[in-house]
Structure formats: C-alpha cells, structure tokens
JSON list of C-alpha atoms in Angstrom, two decimals:
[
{"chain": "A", "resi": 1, "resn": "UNK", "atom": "CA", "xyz": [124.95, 261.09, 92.20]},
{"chain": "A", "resi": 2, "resn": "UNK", "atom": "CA", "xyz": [122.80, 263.56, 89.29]},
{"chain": "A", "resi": 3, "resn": "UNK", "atom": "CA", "xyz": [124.80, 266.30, 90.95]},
{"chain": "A", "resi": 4, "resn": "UNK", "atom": "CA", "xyz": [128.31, 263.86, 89.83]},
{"chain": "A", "resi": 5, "resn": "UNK", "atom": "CA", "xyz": [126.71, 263.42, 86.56]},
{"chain": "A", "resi": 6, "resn": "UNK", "atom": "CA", "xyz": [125.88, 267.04, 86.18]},
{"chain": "A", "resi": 7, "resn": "UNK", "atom": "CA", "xyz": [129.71, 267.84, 87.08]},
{"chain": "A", "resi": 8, "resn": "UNK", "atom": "CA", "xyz": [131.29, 265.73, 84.92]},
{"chain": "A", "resi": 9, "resn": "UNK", "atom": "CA", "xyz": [129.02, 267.17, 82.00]},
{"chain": "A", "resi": 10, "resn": "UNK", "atom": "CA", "xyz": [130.48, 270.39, 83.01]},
{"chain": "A", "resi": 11, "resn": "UNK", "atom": "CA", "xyz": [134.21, 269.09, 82.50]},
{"chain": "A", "resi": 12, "resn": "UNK", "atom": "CA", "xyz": [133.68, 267.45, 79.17]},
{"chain": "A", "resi": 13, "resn": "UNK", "atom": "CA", "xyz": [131.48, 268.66, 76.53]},
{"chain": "A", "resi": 14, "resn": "UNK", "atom": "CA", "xyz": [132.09, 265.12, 75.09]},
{"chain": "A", "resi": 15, "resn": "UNK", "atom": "CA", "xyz": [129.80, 263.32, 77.59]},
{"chain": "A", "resi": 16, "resn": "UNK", "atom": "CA", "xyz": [126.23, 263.00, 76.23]},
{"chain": "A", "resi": 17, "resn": "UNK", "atom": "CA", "xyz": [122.75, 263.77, 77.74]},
{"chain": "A", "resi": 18, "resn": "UNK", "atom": "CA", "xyz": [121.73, 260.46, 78.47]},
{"chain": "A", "resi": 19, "resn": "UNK", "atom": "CA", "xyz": [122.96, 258.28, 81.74]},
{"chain": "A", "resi": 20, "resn": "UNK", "atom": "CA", "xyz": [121.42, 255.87, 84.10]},
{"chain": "A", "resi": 21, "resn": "UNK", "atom": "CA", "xyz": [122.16, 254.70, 87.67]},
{"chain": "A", "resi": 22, "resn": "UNK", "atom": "CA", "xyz": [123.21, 251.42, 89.15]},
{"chain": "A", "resi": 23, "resn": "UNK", "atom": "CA", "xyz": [124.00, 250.58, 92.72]},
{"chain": "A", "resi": 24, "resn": "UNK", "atom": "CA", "xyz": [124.68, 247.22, 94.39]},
{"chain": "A", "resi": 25, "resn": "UNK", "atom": "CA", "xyz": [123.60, 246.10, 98.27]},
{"chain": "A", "resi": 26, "resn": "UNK", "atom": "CA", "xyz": [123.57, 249.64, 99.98]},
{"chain": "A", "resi": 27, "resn": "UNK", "atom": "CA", "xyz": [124.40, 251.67, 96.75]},
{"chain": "A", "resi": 28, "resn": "UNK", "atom": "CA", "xyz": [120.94, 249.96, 95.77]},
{"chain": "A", "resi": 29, "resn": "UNK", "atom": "CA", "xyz": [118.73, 252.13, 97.67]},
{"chain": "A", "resi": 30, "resn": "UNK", "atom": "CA", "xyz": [120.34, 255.69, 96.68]},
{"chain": "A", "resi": 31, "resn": "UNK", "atom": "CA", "xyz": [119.77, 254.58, 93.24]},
{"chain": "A", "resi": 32, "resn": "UNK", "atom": "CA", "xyz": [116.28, 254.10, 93.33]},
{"chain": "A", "resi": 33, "resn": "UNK", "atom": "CA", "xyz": [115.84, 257.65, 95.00]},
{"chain": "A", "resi": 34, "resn": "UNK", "atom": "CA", "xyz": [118.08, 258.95, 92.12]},
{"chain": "A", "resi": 35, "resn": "UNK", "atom": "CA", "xyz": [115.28, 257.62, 89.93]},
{"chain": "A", "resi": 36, "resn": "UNK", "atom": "CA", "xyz": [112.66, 259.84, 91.90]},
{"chain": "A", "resi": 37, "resn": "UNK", "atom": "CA", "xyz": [114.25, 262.64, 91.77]},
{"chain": "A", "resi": 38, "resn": "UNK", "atom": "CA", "xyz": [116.61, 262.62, 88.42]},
{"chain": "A", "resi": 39, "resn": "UNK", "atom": "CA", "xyz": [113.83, 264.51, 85.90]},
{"chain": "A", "resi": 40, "resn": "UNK", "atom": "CA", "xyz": [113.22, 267.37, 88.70]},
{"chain": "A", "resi": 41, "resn": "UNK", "atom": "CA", "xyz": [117.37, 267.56, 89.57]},
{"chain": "A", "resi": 42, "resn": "UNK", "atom": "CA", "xyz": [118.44, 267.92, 85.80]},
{"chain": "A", "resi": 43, "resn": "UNK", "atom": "CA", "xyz": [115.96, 268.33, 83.50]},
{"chain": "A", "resi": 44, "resn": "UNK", "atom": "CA", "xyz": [118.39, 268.82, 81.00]},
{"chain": "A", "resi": 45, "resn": "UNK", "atom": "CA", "xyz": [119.39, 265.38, 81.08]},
{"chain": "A", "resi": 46, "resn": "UNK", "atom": "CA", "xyz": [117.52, 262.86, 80.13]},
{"chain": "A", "resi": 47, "resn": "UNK", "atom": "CA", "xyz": [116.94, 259.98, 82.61]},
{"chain": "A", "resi": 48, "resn": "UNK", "atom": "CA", "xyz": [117.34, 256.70, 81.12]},
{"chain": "A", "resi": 49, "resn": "UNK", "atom": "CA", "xyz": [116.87, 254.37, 84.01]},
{"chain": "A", "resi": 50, "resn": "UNK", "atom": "CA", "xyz": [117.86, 252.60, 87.42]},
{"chain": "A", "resi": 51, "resn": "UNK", "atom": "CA", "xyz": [119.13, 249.36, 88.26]},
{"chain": "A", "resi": 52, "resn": "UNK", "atom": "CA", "xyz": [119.42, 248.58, 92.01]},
{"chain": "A", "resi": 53, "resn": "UNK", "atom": "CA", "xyz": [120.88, 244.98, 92.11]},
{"chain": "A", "resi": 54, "resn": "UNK", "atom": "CA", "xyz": [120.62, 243.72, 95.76]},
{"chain": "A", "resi": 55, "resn": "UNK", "atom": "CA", "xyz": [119.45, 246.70, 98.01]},
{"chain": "A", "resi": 56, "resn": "UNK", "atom": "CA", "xyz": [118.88, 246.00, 101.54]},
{"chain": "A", "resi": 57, "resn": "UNK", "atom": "CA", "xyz": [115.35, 245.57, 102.99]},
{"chain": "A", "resi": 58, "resn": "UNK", "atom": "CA", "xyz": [113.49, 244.51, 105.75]},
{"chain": "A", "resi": 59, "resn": "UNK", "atom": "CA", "xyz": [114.96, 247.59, 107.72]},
{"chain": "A", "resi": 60, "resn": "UNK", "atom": "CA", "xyz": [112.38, 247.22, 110.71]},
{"chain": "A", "resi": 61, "resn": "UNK", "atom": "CA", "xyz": [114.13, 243.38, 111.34]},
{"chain": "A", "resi": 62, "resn": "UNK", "atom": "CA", "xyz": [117.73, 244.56, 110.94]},
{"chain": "A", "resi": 63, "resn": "UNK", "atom": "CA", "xyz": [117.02, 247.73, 113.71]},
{"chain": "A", "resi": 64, "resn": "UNK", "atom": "CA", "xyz": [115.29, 245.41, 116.00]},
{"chain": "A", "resi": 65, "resn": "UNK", "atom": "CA", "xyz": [118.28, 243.17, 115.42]},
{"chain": "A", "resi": 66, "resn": "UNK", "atom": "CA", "xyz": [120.62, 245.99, 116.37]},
{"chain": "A", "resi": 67, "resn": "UNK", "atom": "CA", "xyz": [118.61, 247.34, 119.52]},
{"chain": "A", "resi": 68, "resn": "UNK", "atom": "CA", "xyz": [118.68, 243.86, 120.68]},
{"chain": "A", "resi": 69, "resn": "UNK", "atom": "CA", "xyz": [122.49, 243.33, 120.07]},
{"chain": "A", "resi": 70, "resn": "UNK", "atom": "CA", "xyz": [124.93, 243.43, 123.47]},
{"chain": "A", "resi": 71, "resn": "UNK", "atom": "CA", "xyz": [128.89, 243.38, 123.44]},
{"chain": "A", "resi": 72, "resn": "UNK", "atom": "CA", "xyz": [130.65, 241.82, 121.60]},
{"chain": "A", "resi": 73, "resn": "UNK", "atom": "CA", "xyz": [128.78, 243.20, 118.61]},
{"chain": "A", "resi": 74, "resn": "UNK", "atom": "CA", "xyz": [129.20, 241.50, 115.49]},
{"chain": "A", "resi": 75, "resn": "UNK", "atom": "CA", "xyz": [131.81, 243.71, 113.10]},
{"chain": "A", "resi": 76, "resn": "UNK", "atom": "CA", "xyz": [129.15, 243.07, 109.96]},
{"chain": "A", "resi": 77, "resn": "UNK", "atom": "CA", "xyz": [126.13, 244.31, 112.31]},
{"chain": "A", "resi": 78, "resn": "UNK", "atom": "CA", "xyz": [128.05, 247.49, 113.21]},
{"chain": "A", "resi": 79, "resn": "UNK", "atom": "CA", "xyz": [129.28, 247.99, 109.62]},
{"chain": "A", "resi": 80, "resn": "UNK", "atom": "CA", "xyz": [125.59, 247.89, 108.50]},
{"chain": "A", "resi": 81, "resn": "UNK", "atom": "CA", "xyz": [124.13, 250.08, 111.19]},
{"chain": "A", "resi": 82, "resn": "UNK", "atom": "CA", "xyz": [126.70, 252.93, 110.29]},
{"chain": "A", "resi": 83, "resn": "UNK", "atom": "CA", "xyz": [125.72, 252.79, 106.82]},
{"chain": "A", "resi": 84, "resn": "UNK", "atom": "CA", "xyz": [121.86, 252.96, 107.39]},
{"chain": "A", "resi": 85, "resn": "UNK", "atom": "CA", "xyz": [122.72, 255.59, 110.40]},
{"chain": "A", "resi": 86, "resn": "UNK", "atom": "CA", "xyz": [124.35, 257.85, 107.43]},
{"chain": "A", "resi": 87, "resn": "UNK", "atom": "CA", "xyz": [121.38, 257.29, 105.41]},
{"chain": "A", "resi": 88, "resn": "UNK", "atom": "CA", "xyz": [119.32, 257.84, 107.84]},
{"chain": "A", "resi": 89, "resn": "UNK", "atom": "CA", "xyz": [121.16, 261.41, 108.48]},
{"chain": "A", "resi": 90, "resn": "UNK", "atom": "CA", "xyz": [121.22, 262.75, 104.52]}
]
C-alpha cells in the first residue's frame, strides 16, 4: 500500500503529501501494519493515520477451527484460510 501511494505521487505531481489508510475485515490488518511501518517506508510523506474497520482476530480459534475441519469444508472456511495462508506467506 505506501509503495501504491508512493507510485501514484510519482504519476501526478498534483497529489499532496498527506494520505492515510483504511481497510475493512481482512484489508483491516494490512492497514494497521501500514501504520508501523509508513514514517520508515516514506518519510517524505507524511502519515496521517489508520482506520482498520472490522479486522479479523482471534486467529489461534479460526486455525484450530480449520485443523479440525474434514470434507466437505465449508466454502467461507476455505476462503478465509487462503487469505490468512497469503498473509501468512508476505
């Protein structure tokens, strides 16, 4: 995401120095590492803030959920593990 920002800075000159970051549900949780790292990945931005509206938790529940689940595996369930299997992988 701050290296998006950084790029579209680069394309137009008319884009200021000030952003923030929101994510919803599993876009919550990159957000608030965005906020960690922003000041560090461009400091010649200036950070203005994160809002992570509904990001997942309870991760040790949902992986015991999925270690536990046999065939047929619910679609949502499978969805979900992908997602936290690619975050788990960046």
């Amino acid at each position: 995401m701050i290296d998006a920002v950084l790029a579209a800075r680069q394309a137009s000159t008319q884009l200021g120095r000030q952003w923030f970051a929101v994510g919803h549900s599993q876009g919550g949780t990159p957000v608030l590492r965005v906020g960690e790292d922003a000041a560090r990945w461009a400091p010649g931005l200036r950070f203005l803030g994160t809002v992570a509206l509904a990001p997942p938790s309870h991760f040790a529940a949902v992986m015991d959920e999925m270690g536990a689940a046999r065939p047929p595996v619910n679609v949502g369930l499978a969805v979900l593990g992908s997602y936290i299997a690619v975050g788990v992988h960046l």
